[in-house]
Amino acid sequence: MRYAVVSDVHANIEALDAAFALIRDDDEVFCLGDMVGYGPNPNECVDRLRARVTAAVLGNHDVAAIDNYGLAYFNPAARDALRWTQGVLSAENRDWLDSLGYEFRRPDFLLVHGAPVNYFEYILDKAGAARAFAATDARLIFIGHTHIAEVYARDPDGTIEHVHLQHGGEVPLVDGVRYLINVGSVGQPRDLNPQASFGFYDPGAQTVRIERVDYAIARVREKIASVQLPDALGRRLLVGR
Ligand code: ZN
């Protein structure tokens, strides 16, 4: 059994399909939230995810889309996209999002959008990672939210190491070490690599892998223009920031 973990799809169906093309039928799929917001295909993405995931947790954009939560705190382009999303999201998809929780736990791992307990906190450094490790006893914590693929590893003595996985790569899991794994963003990467980002966890092989994959960015940009969302949302996809 292998687990695929996708996050921050952000209504980008081209990117989600490119990720799903690398996911095998016998992989179990999990989603860390922000399925909607920013992008032009919220219903297509939620439909695809609903049909495929074992579990999904809510991101801040999902909550804003279904009940207006925190709308005032988003930047103007994000807020415009959320208002548009609210208008087009089907009742079925809204109900499904509304049925989700903020965390999902298996004995060996925890899934949250941003951080354990403070679900929408941005983990940006080792101090943030240390707070996350202290907030749960899960050995592996999978997160998204910052749209930056990276791993923090905590040794038994409390030392934390950090690696960026901007171009993907594999991390062997060492006995006794705990890991905070940011799988990056499928639909709006922000680590200066425009390729879609997501993760695999292989419990048998004891590895975590970040995949980066090309997708038709120009097509998404055209769709963003055709539904009259801010052009900045398309331009940032080209540069991955
Ligand atoms: Zn996001």
Tab-separated table of C-alpha atoms and ligand atoms in Angstrom:
chain	number	residue	atom	x	y	z
A	1	MET	CA	0.000	0.000	0.000
A	2	ARG	CA	1.216	3.449	-0.952
A	3	TYR	CA	-0.407	6.770	0.011
A	4	ALA	CA	-0.633	9.788	-2.271
A	5	VAL	CA	-1.139	13.131	-0.513
A	6	VAL	CA	-2.377	16.126	-2.489
A	7	SER	CA	-2.947	19.642	-1.139
A	8	ASP	CA	-3.898	23.120	-2.313
A	9	VAL	CA	-5.416	22.005	-5.600
A	10	HIS	CA	-7.127	25.422	-5.787
A	11	ALA	CA	-9.608	24.639	-8.558
A	12	ASN	CA	-6.833	23.824	-11.038
A	13	ILE	CA	-8.095	20.714	-12.839
A	14	GLU	CA	-5.200	20.595	-15.334
A	15	ALA	CA	-2.715	20.345	-12.466
A	16	LEU	CA	-4.869	17.830	-10.555
A	17	ASP	CA	-5.174	15.577	-13.609
A	18	ALA	CA	-1.396	15.716	-14.149
A	19	ALA	CA	-0.893	14.626	-10.533
A	20	PHE	CA	-3.532	11.910	-10.756
A	21	ALA	CA	-1.806	10.547	-13.877
A	22	LEU	CA	1.129	9.590	-11.630
A	23	ILE	CA	-1.109	8.015	-8.964
A	24	ARG	CA	-1.805	4.287	-9.338
A	25	ASP	CA	-5.253	2.736	-8.943
A	26	ASP	CA	-4.114	0.875	-5.817
A	27	ASP	CA	-2.728	4.013	-4.114
A	28	GLU	CA	-4.819	5.416	-1.293
A	29	VAL	CA	-5.336	9.164	-1.853
A	30	PHE	CA	-5.646	11.881	0.805
A	31	CYS	CA	-6.281	15.602	0.414
A	32	LEU	CA	-5.106	18.344	2.783
A	33	GLY	CA	-7.613	21.019	1.769
A	34	ASP	CA	-7.833	24.221	-0.249
A	35	MET	CA	-9.553	22.300	-3.010
A	36	VAL	CA	-11.151	25.544	-4.239
A	37	GLY	CA	-10.181	29.216	-4.455
A	38	TYR	CA	-7.943	31.036	-6.968
A	39	GLY	CA	-8.653	28.714	-9.911
A	40	PRO	CA	-11.369	28.383	-12.572
A	41	ASN	CA	-12.568	24.770	-12.025
A	42	PRO	CA	-13.780	24.341	-8.433
A	43	ASN	CA	-16.595	21.895	-9.237
A	44	GLU	CA	-14.445	19.729	-11.517
A	45	CYS	CA	-11.752	19.489	-8.830
A	46	VAL	CA	-14.148	18.739	-5.978
A	47	ASP	CA	-15.956	16.143	-8.136
A	48	ARG	CA	-12.661	14.417	-8.936
A	49	LEU	CA	-11.437	14.512	-5.342
A	50	ARG	CA	-14.752	13.336	-3.850
A	51	ALA	CA	-14.669	10.311	-6.104
A	52	ARG	CA	-11.089	9.358	-5.319
A	53	VAL	CA	-9.977	10.303	-1.796
A	54	THR	CA	-10.144	8.158	1.324
A	55	ALA	CA	-10.223	11.308	3.424
A	56	ALA	CA	-9.899	15.057	2.986
A	57	VAL	CA	-9.583	17.905	5.489
A	58	LEU	CA	-10.678	21.523	5.157
A	59	GLY	CA	-8.425	24.398	4.142
A	60	ASN	CA	-9.078	28.077	4.802
A	61	HIS	CA	-10.250	28.689	1.213
A	62	ASP	CA	-12.741	25.798	1.472
A	63	VAL	CA	-14.206	27.214	4.667
A	64	ALA	CA	-14.385	30.696	3.158
A	65	ALA	CA	-16.151	29.312	0.084
A	66	ILE	CA	-18.802	27.427	2.047
A	67	ASP	CA	-19.579	29.845	4.875
A	68	ASN	CA	-17.694	33.106	4.248
A	69	TYR	CA	-15.288	32.381	7.104
A	70	GLY	CA	-12.427	34.892	7.214
A	71	LEU	CA	-13.247	36.411	3.829
A	72	ALA	CA	-12.111	39.854	4.998
A	73	TYR	CA	-8.588	38.546	5.642
A	74	PHE	CA	-7.886	37.366	2.103
A	75	ASN	CA	-6.079	39.600	-0.389
A	76	PRO	CA	-8.350	41.240	-3.000
A	77	ALA	CA	-7.591	38.759	-5.822
A	78	ALA	CA	-8.171	35.771	-3.530
A	79	ARG	CA	-11.379	37.376	-2.226
A	80	ASP	CA	-12.667	38.008	-5.762
A	81	ALA	CA	-11.986	34.364	-6.638
A	82	LEU	CA	-13.748	33.164	-3.478
A	83	ARG	CA	-16.852	35.259	-4.198
A	84	TRP	CA	-16.896	33.840	-7.727
A	85	THR	CA	-16.435	30.318	-6.318
A	86	GLN	CA	-19.359	30.815	-3.932
A	87	GLY	CA	-21.533	31.646	-6.931
A	88	VAL	CA	-20.633	28.592	-9.013
A	89	LEU	CA	-20.059	25.825	-6.442
A	90	SER	CA	-22.770	23.170	-6.767
A	91	ALA	CA	-24.986	22.388	-3.779
A	92	GLU	CA	-23.626	18.829	-3.766
A	93	ASN	CA	-20.027	19.987	-3.608
A	94	ARG	CA	-20.798	22.597	-0.958
A	95	ASP	CA	-22.502	19.929	1.169
A	96	TRP	CA	-19.576	17.551	0.749
A	97	LEU	CA	-17.054	20.225	1.779
A	98	ASP	CA	-19.322	21.129	4.700
A	99	SER	CA	-19.202	17.499	5.884
A	100	LEU	CA	-15.396	17.481	6.245
A	101	GLY	CA	-13.345	18.031	9.383
A	102	TYR	CA	-10.017	19.712	10.118
A	103	GLU	CA	-7.847	16.682	10.792
A	104	PHE	CA	-7.533	13.020	9.910
A	105	ARG	CA	-5.468	10.596	11.952
A	106	ARG	CA	-4.053	7.153	11.357
A	107	PRO	CA	-1.725	5.579	13.957
A	108	ASP	CA	1.398	6.584	12.030
A	109	PHE	CA	0.324	9.913	10.530
A	110	LEU	CA	-1.768	13.061	10.925
A	111	LEU	CA	-3.232	15.115	8.084
A	112	VAL	CA	-4.029	18.821	8.603
A	113	HIS	CA	-4.125	21.816	6.280
A	114	GLY	CA	-1.596	24.103	7.974
A	115	ALA	CA	-0.587	22.807	11.408
A	116	PRO	CA	-1.842	20.498	14.163
A	117	VAL	CA	-4.417	22.133	16.511
A	118	ASN	CA	-4.041	25.629	14.954
A	119	TYR	CA	-5.156	24.317	11.615
A	120	PHE	CA	-4.550	27.455	9.567
A	121	GLU	CA	-1.215	28.480	11.102
A	122	TYR	CA	1.590	28.877	8.524
A	123	ILE	CA	4.656	26.813	9.426
A	124	LEU	CA	7.534	28.855	8.023
A	125	ASP	CA	10.587	27.864	10.072
A	126	LYS	CA	12.039	25.432	12.606
A	127	ALA	CA	10.289	27.167	15.512
A	128	GLY	CA	6.946	26.594	13.802
A	129	ALA	CA	7.897	22.999	13.089
A	130	ALA	CA	8.852	22.497	16.763
A	131	ARG	CA	5.398	23.752	17.829
A	132	ALA	CA	3.789	21.305	15.400
A	133	PHE	CA	5.782	18.332	16.704
A	134	ALA	CA	4.868	19.301	20.287
A	135	ALA	CA	1.157	19.522	19.431
A	136	THR	CA	0.719	15.873	18.348
A	137	ASP	CA	2.259	12.461	18.974
A	138	ALA	CA	1.923	11.436	15.307
A	139	ARG	CA	5.252	10.338	13.859
A	140	LEU	CA	4.458	11.867	10.461
A	141	ILE	CA	2.538	15.127	10.035
A	142	PHE	CA	1.426	15.997	6.517
A	143	ILE	CA	0.654	19.653	5.774
A	144	GLY	CA	0.158	22.088	2.869
A	145	HIS	CA	-1.061	25.714	3.199
A	146	THR	CA	2.225	27.567	2.436
A	147	HIS	CA	2.422	26.006	-1.071
A	148	ILE	CA	6.114	25.216	-0.465
A	149	ALA	CA	7.355	21.615	-0.642
A	150	GLU	CA	9.699	20.919	2.270
A	151	VAL	CA	10.418	18.490	5.099
A	152	TYR	CA	11.388	19.088	8.725
A	153	ALA	CA	12.913	16.095	10.548
A	154	ARG	CA	12.998	15.977	14.358
A	155	ASP	CA	15.655	13.778	15.991
A	156	PRO	CA	14.905	12.111	19.356
A	157	ASP	CA	17.079	14.759	21.059
A	158	GLY	CA	14.838	17.518	19.650
A	159	THR	CA	17.200	18.736	16.914
A	160	ILE	CA	15.290	19.765	13.788
A	161	GLU	CA	16.687	19.548	10.268
A	162	HIS	CA	15.064	21.149	7.233
A	163	VAL	CA	15.217	20.423	3.497
A	164	HIS	CA	13.457	22.155	0.593
A	165	LEU	CA	12.054	19.855	-2.077
A	166	GLN	CA	11.517	22.498	-4.736
A	167	HIS	CA	12.507	20.029	-7.461
A	168	GLY	CA	11.022	16.961	-5.768
A	169	GLY	CA	12.943	14.039	-4.351
A	170	GLU	CA	12.830	11.225	-1.853
A	171	VAL	CA	13.389	11.303	1.900
A	172	PRO	CA	14.208	7.973	3.622
A	173	LEU	CA	12.411	7.747	6.981
A	174	VAL	CA	14.819	6.916	9.807
A	175	ASP	CA	13.710	4.959	12.899
A	176	GLY	CA	13.004	7.204	15.883
A	177	VAL	CA	12.913	10.385	13.801
A	178	ARG	CA	9.637	12.305	13.311
A	179	TYR	CA	8.772	14.193	10.146
A	180	LEU	CA	6.703	17.224	9.187
A	181	ILE	CA	6.082	16.944	5.474
A	182	ASN	CA	4.781	19.851	3.411
A	183	VAL	CA	3.680	18.282	0.122
A	184	GLY	CA	3.507	21.673	-1.615
A	185	SER	CA	0.642	22.778	-3.820
A	186	VAL	CA	-0.882	20.932	-6.765
A	187	GLY	CA	-2.614	23.951	-8.239
A	188	GLN	CA	-0.601	27.039	-7.236
A	189	PRO	CA	3.023	26.265	-6.258
A	190	ARG	CA	4.926	29.143	-4.611
A	191	ASP	CA	8.478	27.793	-4.394
A	192	LEU	CA	9.575	29.240	-7.744
A	193	ASN	CA	8.993	25.947	-9.531
A	194	PRO	CA	5.703	26.190	-11.470
A	195	GLN	CA	5.299	22.403	-11.695
A	196	ALA	CA	2.446	20.845	-9.673
A	197	SER	CA	3.658	19.419	-6.346
A	198	PHE	CA	2.337	16.514	-4.246
A	199	GLY	CA	3.629	13.642	-2.130
A	200	PHE	CA	3.797	9.885	-1.791
A	201	TYR	CA	4.270	8.029	1.496
A	202	ASP	CA	5.345	4.390	1.227
A	203	PRO	CA	5.094	2.767	4.681
A	204	GLY	CA	6.651	-0.507	3.470
A	205	ALA	CA	9.719	1.128	1.947
A	206	GLN	CA	9.722	3.827	4.696
A	207	THR	CA	10.088	6.686	2.269
A	208	VAL	CA	8.370	9.970	1.529
A	209	ARG	CA	8.667	11.353	-1.967
A	210	ILE	CA	7.734	14.743	-3.424
A	211	GLU	CA	6.753	14.660	-7.093
A	212	ARG	CA	6.840	17.694	-9.396
A	213	VAL	CA	4.963	17.444	-12.661
A	214	ASP	CA	4.329	19.710	-15.655
A	215	TYR	CA	0.809	20.643	-16.663
A	216	ALA	CA	-0.887	22.955	-19.188
A	217	ILE	CA	-0.449	26.274	-17.358
A	218	ALA	CA	-1.342	28.353	-20.445
A	219	ARG	CA	-4.713	26.589	-20.658
A	220	VAL	CA	-5.497	27.418	-17.019
A	221	ARG	CA	-4.510	31.027	-17.584
A	222	GLU	CA	-6.948	31.228	-20.515
A	223	LYS	CA	-9.730	29.808	-18.372
A	224	ILE	CA	-8.961	32.292	-15.581
A	225	ALA	CA	-9.360	35.084	-18.161
A	226	SER	CA	-12.533	33.587	-19.632
A	227	VAL	CA	-14.349	33.557	-16.264
A	228	GLN	CA	-12.955	37.053	-15.543
A	229	LEU	CA	-10.902	36.206	-12.483
A	230	PRO	CA	-7.919	38.545	-11.838
A	231	ASP	CA	-5.104	38.014	-14.373
A	232	ALA	CA	-2.560	38.045	-11.524
A	233	LEU	CA	-3.891	34.605	-10.542
A	234	GLY	CA	-2.876	33.250	-13.944
A	235	ARG	CA	0.445	35.090	-14.152
A	236	ARG	CA	1.675	33.706	-10.844
A	237	LEU	CA	1.170	30.133	-12.105
A	238	LEU	CA	3.762	30.794	-14.834
A	239	VAL	CA	6.482	31.605	-12.310
A	240	GLY	CA	5.389	29.512	-9.350
A	241	ARG	CA	5.061	32.217	-6.754
B	1	ZN	ZN	-3.775	27.182	-0.315
